[in-house]
PDB file of C-alpha atoms in Angstrom:
ATOM      1  CA  PHE G 186      68.847-113.958  -3.714  1.00  0.00           C
ATOM      2  CA  GLU G 187      72.572-114.471  -4.175  1.00  0.00           C
ATOM      3  CA  ILE G 188      73.017-114.770  -0.418  1.00  0.00           C
ATOM      4  CA  GLY G 189      70.316-117.395  -0.009  1.00  0.00           C
ATOM      5  CA  GLU G 190      67.355-115.315   1.196  1.00  0.00           C
ATOM      6  CA  TYR G 191      65.031-116.865  -1.344  1.00  0.00           C
ATOM      7  CA  ASN G 192      61.707-116.073   0.340  1.00  0.00           C
ATOM      8  CA  HIS G 193      62.601-112.386   0.643  1.00  0.00           C
ATOM      9  CA  ALA G 194      63.886-112.351  -2.938  1.00  0.00           C
ATOM     10  CA  ILE G 195      60.656-113.941  -4.227  1.00  0.00           C
ATOM     11  CA  THR G 196      58.581-111.398  -2.288  1.00  0.00           C
ATOM     12  CA  LEU G 197      60.523-108.441  -3.677  1.00  0.00           C
ATOM     13  CA  SER G 198      60.483-109.862  -7.202  1.00  0.00           C
ATOM     14  CA  ASN G 199      56.712-110.363  -7.033  1.00  0.00           C
ATOM     15  CA  GLU G 200      56.241-106.778  -5.806  1.00  0.00           C
ATOM     16  CA  ALA G 201      58.414-105.468  -8.633  1.00  0.00           C
ATOM     17  CA  LEU G 202      56.520-107.663 -11.109  1.00  0.00           C
ATOM     18  CA  THR G 203      53.189-106.207  -9.970  1.00  0.00           C
ATOM     19  CA  ILE G 204      54.443-102.637 -10.314  1.00  0.00           C
ATOM     20  CA  ARG G 205      55.902-103.295 -13.751  1.00  0.00           C
ATOM     21  CA  GLN G 206      52.712-104.963 -14.950  1.00  0.00           C
ATOM     22  CA  GLU G 207      50.616-102.032 -13.671  1.00  0.00           C
ATOM     23  CA  HIS G 208      52.797 -99.633 -15.648  1.00  0.00           C
ATOM     24  CA  LYS G 209      52.813-101.946 -18.672  1.00  0.00           C
ATOM     25  CA  TYR G 210      56.600-102.240 -18.603  1.00  0.00           C
ATOM     26  CA  ILE G 211      56.666-105.634 -20.303  1.00  0.00           C
ATOM     27  CA  GLY G 212      60.445-106.017 -20.568  1.00  0.00           C
ATOM     28  CA  GLY G 213      60.894-105.410 -16.854  1.00  0.00           C
ATOM     29  CA  ALA G 214      58.027-107.740 -15.965  1.00  0.00           C
ATOM     30  CA  VAL G 215      59.566-110.516 -18.059  1.00  0.00           C
ATOM     31  CA  THR G 216      62.898-109.922 -16.325  1.00  0.00           C
ATOM     32  CA  ASN G 217      61.140-110.313 -12.963  1.00  0.00           C
ATOM     33  CA  LEU G 218      59.548-113.577 -14.092  1.00  0.00           C
ATOM     34  CA  ILE G 219      62.953-114.854 -15.162  1.00  0.00           C
ATOM     35  CA  ARG G 220      64.385-113.855 -11.775  1.00  0.00           C
ATOM     36  CA  ILE G 221      61.484-115.596  -9.991  1.00  0.00           C
ATOM     37  CA  ALA G 222      62.165-118.728 -12.068  1.00  0.00           C
ATOM     38  CA  GLU G 223      65.880-118.617 -11.205  1.00  0.00           C
ATOM     39  CA  ILE G 224      65.044-118.371  -7.515  1.00  0.00           C
ATOM     40  CA  SER G 225      62.559-121.239  -7.840  1.00  0.00           C
ATOM     41  CA  ILE G 226      65.252-123.331  -9.542  1.00  0.00           C
ATOM     42  CA  LYS G 227      67.654-122.631  -6.654  1.00  0.00           C
ATOM     43  CA  GLU G 228      64.959-123.760  -4.224  1.00  0.00           C
ATOM     44  CA  GLY G 229      64.328-126.898  -6.288  1.00  0.00           C
ATOM     45  CA  ASN G 230      60.824-125.820  -7.340  1.00  0.00           C
ATOM     46  CA  ASN G 231      61.114-126.653 -11.019  1.00  0.00           C
ATOM     47  CA  ASP G 232      57.344-126.588 -11.599  1.00  0.00           C
ATOM     48  CA  ASP G 233      57.093-123.046 -10.184  1.00  0.00           C
ATOM     49  CA  ALA G 234      60.024-122.032 -12.404  1.00  0.00           C
ATOM     50  CA  ILE G 235      58.313-123.508 -15.471  1.00  0.00           C
ATOM     51  CA  THR G 236      55.110-121.632 -14.629  1.00  0.00           C
ATOM     52  CA  ALA G 237      56.981-118.315 -14.245  1.00  0.00           C
ATOM     53  CA  LEU G 238      58.944-118.871 -17.461  1.00  0.00           C
ATOM     54  CA  ASN G 239      55.825-119.752 -19.451  1.00  0.00           C
ATOM     55  CA  LYS G 240      54.186-116.527 -18.193  1.00  0.00           C
ATOM     56  CA  GLY G 241      57.321-114.713 -19.285  1.00  0.00           C
ATOM     57  CA  LEU G 242      57.108-116.276 -22.753  1.00  0.00           C
ATOM     58  CA  ASP G 243      53.441-115.306 -23.007  1.00  0.00           C
ATOM     59  CA  MET G 244      54.438-111.695 -22.359  1.00  0.00           C
ATOM     60  CA  ALA G 245      57.690-111.624 -24.353  1.00  0.00           C
ATOM     61  CA  ILE G 246      56.573-113.270 -27.610  1.00  0.00           C
ATOM     62  CA  PRO G 247      53.868-110.721 -28.609  1.00  0.00           C
ATOM     63  CA  THR G 248      56.313-107.859 -28.041  1.00  0.00           C
ATOM     64  CA  SER G 249      59.249-109.660 -29.734  1.00  0.00           C
ATOM     65  CA  LEU G 250      61.604-109.385 -26.773  1.00  0.00           C
ATOM     66  CA  LYS G 251      64.000-111.820 -28.411  1.00  0.00           C
ATOM     67  CA  PRO G 252      66.829-111.561 -25.859  1.00  0.00           C
ATOM     68  CA  LYS G 253      64.338-112.439 -23.107  1.00  0.00           C
ATOM     69  CA  ILE G 254      62.748-115.174 -25.202  1.00  0.00           C
ATOM     70  CA  PHE G 255      66.004-117.001 -25.849  1.00  0.00           C
ATOM     71  CA  GLN G 256      66.987-116.609 -22.190  1.00  0.00           C
ATOM     72  CA  ILE G 257      63.688-118.209 -21.148  1.00  0.00           C
ATOM     73  CA  HIS G 258      64.094-121.081 -23.612  1.00  0.00           C
ATOM     74  CA  LYS G 259      67.574-121.777 -22.286  1.00  0.00           C
ATOM     75  CA  LEU G 260      66.300-121.955 -18.708  1.00  0.00           C
ATOM     76  CA  LEU G 261      63.384-124.164 -19.749  1.00  0.00           C
ATOM     77  CA  SER G 262      65.798-126.461 -21.577  1.00  0.00           C
ATOM     78  CA  GLU G 263      67.919-126.801 -18.438  1.00  0.00           C
ATOM     79  CA  ILE G 264      64.897-127.466 -16.216  1.00  0.00           C
ATOM     80  CA  TYR G 265      63.456-130.126 -18.519  1.00  0.00           C
ATOM     81  CA  GLU G 266      66.859-131.771 -18.757  1.00  0.00           C
ATOM     82  CA  ARG G 267      66.983-132.034 -14.932  1.00  0.00           C
ATOM     83  CA  LYS G 268      63.472-133.503 -15.005  1.00  0.00           C
ATOM     84  CA  ASN G 269      64.659-136.091 -17.580  1.00  0.00           C
ATOM     85  CA  SER G 270      62.224-134.688 -20.164  1.00  0.00           C
ATOM     86  CA  PHE G 271      64.857-134.785 -22.847  1.00  0.00           C
ATOM     87  CA  GLU G 272      62.570-134.224 -25.825  1.00  0.00           C
ATOM     88  CA  GLU G 273      61.100-131.091 -24.226  1.00  0.00           C
ATOM     89  CA  SER G 274      64.589-129.994 -23.226  1.00  0.00           C
ATOM     90  CA  LEU G 275      65.844-130.421 -26.780  1.00  0.00           C
ATOM     91  CA  ASN G 276      62.897-128.474 -28.221  1.00  0.00           C
ATOM     92  CA  HIS G 277      63.591-125.526 -25.938  1.00  0.00           C
ATOM     93  CA  TYR G 278      67.311-125.731 -26.587  1.00  0.00           C
ATOM     94  CA  LYS G 279      66.721-125.590 -30.347  1.00  0.00           C
ATOM     95  CA  LEU G 280      64.488-122.541 -29.894  1.00  0.00           C
ATOM     96  CA  TYR G 281      67.097-120.943 -27.638  1.00  0.00           C
ATOM     97  CA  HIS G 282      69.807-121.531 -30.228  1.00  0.00           C
ATOM     98  CA  GLN G 283      67.674-120.336 -33.165  1.00  0.00           C
ATOM     99  CA  ILE G 284      66.573-117.097 -31.478  1.00  0.00           C
ATOM    100  CA  ASN G 285      70.040-116.461 -30.073  1.00  0.00           C
ATOM    101  CA  LEU G 286      71.439-116.648 -33.621  1.00  0.00           C
ATOM    102  CA  GLN G 287      68.761-114.228 -34.837  1.00  0.00           C
ATOM    103  CA  VAL G 288      69.580-111.745 -32.072  1.00  0.00           C
ATOM    104  CA  THR G 289      73.304-112.031 -32.733  1.00  0.00           C
ATOM    105  CA  SER G 290      72.749-111.543 -36.467  1.00  0.00           C
ATOM    106  CA  GLU G 291      70.503-108.504 -35.896  1.00  0.00           C
ATOM    107  CA  ASP G 292      73.055-107.015 -33.486  1.00  0.00           C
ATOM    108  CA  ASN G 293      75.830-107.525 -36.025  1.00  0.00           C
ATOM    109  CA  GLU G 294      73.741-105.872 -38.750  1.00  0.00           C
ATOM    110  CA  LYS G 295      73.160-102.866 -36.482  1.00  0.00           C
ATOM    111  CA  LYS G 296      76.871-102.647 -35.717  1.00  0.00           C
ATOM    112  CA  VAL G 297      77.753-102.728 -39.413  1.00  0.00           C
ATOM    113  CA  LYS G 298      75.184 -99.999 -40.178  1.00  0.00           C
ATOM    114  CA  ASN G 299      76.531 -97.861 -37.329  1.00  0.00           C
ATOM    115  CA  LEU G 300      80.094 -98.316 -38.529  1.00  0.00           C
ATOM    116  CA  GLN G 301      79.007 -97.410 -42.045  1.00  0.00           C
ATOM    117  CA  LEU G 302      77.341 -94.227 -40.773  1.00  0.00           C
ATOM    118  CA  ILE G 303      80.446 -93.329 -38.783  1.00  0.00           C
ATOM    119  CA  PHE G 304      82.626 -93.930 -41.836  1.00  0.00           C
ATOM    120  CA  GLU G 305      80.381 -91.791 -44.037  1.00  0.00           C
ATOM    121  CA  ALA G 306      80.345 -89.012 -41.440  1.00  0.00           C
ATOM    122  CA  GLU G 307      84.143 -89.078 -41.230  1.00  0.00           C
ATOM    123  CA  GLN G 308      84.415 -88.995 -45.032  1.00  0.00           C
ATOM    124  CA  THR G 309      82.058 -86.020 -45.176  1.00  0.00           C
ATOM    125  CA  LYS G 310      84.045 -84.301 -42.450  1.00  0.00           C
ATOM    126  CA  LYS G 311      87.290 -84.835 -44.377  1.00  0.00           C
ATOM    127  CA  GLU G 312      85.707 -83.592 -47.592  1.00  0.00           C
ATOM    128  CA  ASN G 313      84.418 -80.491 -45.814  1.00  0.00           C
ATOM    129  CA  ILE G 314      87.899 -79.751 -44.482  1.00  0.00           C
ATOM    130  CA  ILE G 315      89.335 -80.032 -48.002  1.00  0.00           C
ATOM    131  CA  ILE G 316      86.609 -77.800 -49.434  1.00  0.00           C
ATOM    132  CA  LYS G 317      87.163 -75.232 -46.680  1.00  0.00           C
ATOM    133  CA  LYS G 318      90.888 -75.135 -47.453  1.00  0.00           C
ATOM    134  CA  GLN G 319      90.183 -74.778 -51.171  1.00  0.00           C
ATOM    135  CA  LYS G 320      87.781 -71.907 -50.488  1.00  0.00           C
ATOM    136  CA  GLN G 321      90.400 -70.171 -48.351  1.00  0.00           C
ATOM    137  CA  GLU G 322      92.942 -70.514 -51.160  1.00  0.00           C
ATOM    138  CA  ILE G 323      90.434 -69.145 -53.659  1.00  0.00           C
ATOM    139  CA  ARG G 324      89.637 -66.155 -51.446  1.00  0.00           C
ATOM    140  CA  LEU G 325      93.337 -65.449 -51.052  1.00  0.00           C
ATOM    141  CA  CYS G 326      93.854 -65.639 -54.814  1.00  0.00           C
ATOM    142  CA  TYR G 327      90.848 -63.360 -55.423  1.00  0.00           C
ATOM    143  CA  LYS G 328      92.341 -60.690 -53.236  1.00  0.00           C
ATOM    144  CA  THR G 329      95.779 -60.898 -54.856  1.00  0.00           C
ATOM    145  CA  ASP G 330      95.527 -62.099 -58.433  1.00  0.00           C
ATOM    146  CA  SER G 331      92.450 -62.482 -60.630  1.00  0.00           C
ATOM    147  CA  ALA G 332      94.117 -65.032 -62.972  1.00  0.00           C
ATOM    148  CA  CYS G 333      95.048 -67.156 -59.970  1.00  0.00           C
ATOM    149  CA  PHE G 334      91.467 -66.781 -58.733  1.00  0.00           C
ATOM    150  CA  LEU G 335      89.915 -68.097 -61.925  1.00  0.00           C
ATOM    151  CA  SER G 336      92.404 -70.966 -62.093  1.00  0.00           C
ATOM    152  CA  ALA G 337      91.681 -71.903 -58.479  1.00  0.00           C
ATOM    153  CA  TRP G 338      87.936 -71.954 -59.144  1.00  0.00           C
ATOM    154  CA  ILE G 339      88.361 -74.187 -62.152  1.00  0.00           C
ATOM    155  CA  CYS G 340      90.423 -76.616 -60.065  1.00  0.00           C
ATOM    156  CA  PHE G 341      87.875 -76.479 -57.245  1.00  0.00           C
ATOM    157  CA  PHE G 342      84.925 -77.259 -59.480  1.00  0.00           C
ATOM    158  CA  ASN G 343      86.846 -79.935 -61.381  1.00  0.00           C
ATOM    159  CA  SER G 344      87.633 -81.656 -58.095  1.00  0.00           C
ATOM    160  CA  SER G 345      83.988 -81.288 -57.061  1.00  0.00           C
ATOM    161  CA  ASN G 346      82.780 -82.833 -60.342  1.00  0.00           C
ATOM    162  CA  ASP G 347      80.731 -79.695 -60.905  1.00  0.00           C
ATOM    163  CA  LEU G 348      81.697 -78.215 -64.240  1.00  0.00           C
ATOM    164  CA  ASN G 349      78.550 -76.099 -64.624  1.00  0.00           C
ATOM    165  CA  PHE G 350      79.485 -72.962 -62.780  1.00  0.00           C
ATOM    166  CA  SER G 351      78.929 -69.332 -63.591  1.00  0.00           C
ATOM    167  CA  SER G 352      80.546 -66.073 -62.575  1.00  0.00           C
ATOM    168  CA  SER G 353      77.497 -65.295 -60.427  1.00  0.00           C
ATOM    169  CA  ARG G 354      78.094 -68.510 -58.456  1.00  0.00           C
ATOM    170  CA  ILE G 355      81.723 -67.571 -58.031  1.00  0.00           C
ATOM    171  CA  LEU G 356      80.883 -64.087 -56.809  1.00  0.00           C
ATOM    172  CA  ALA G 357      78.138 -65.434 -54.552  1.00  0.00           C
ATOM    173  CA  PHE G 358      80.705 -67.692 -52.963  1.00  0.00           C
ATOM    174  CA  ILE G 359      83.005 -64.805 -52.133  1.00  0.00           C
TER     175      ILE G 359
END
């Protein structure tokens, strides 16, 4: 549709919409309705665009496709503004802005959680490296000097905040 073949673009978008609806791929169907609306806007068919966008909203709202919902509200706001329906335009713009903020906030929360998980994984990895080195030192001490071995184990368990250890746990470790 970028090169101006609107009729062909509408035909292909309608075919894709039908296929996506048959397979119950709601997100894709809503995307097709948005594309159909954009083509209709380019052709100056604002009423057809509104119809397609309202169908898209009817599909997107029950499945909470927020990124699609705010995209639809933005397009509806722009269409109603061109039609001089400023109150309707403002209503859709407010909905666009509200849902866009929700999506941005949810995305930021997910990013923070992912970063937290990455941080925790890195911390665990570092701790495991330290523990592995301590175990190697303890094994080396065990083979060479029993006093060094016992001292190393005491240091290891003190650093691990685990003061309840027994000789059986030490020997099981080795």
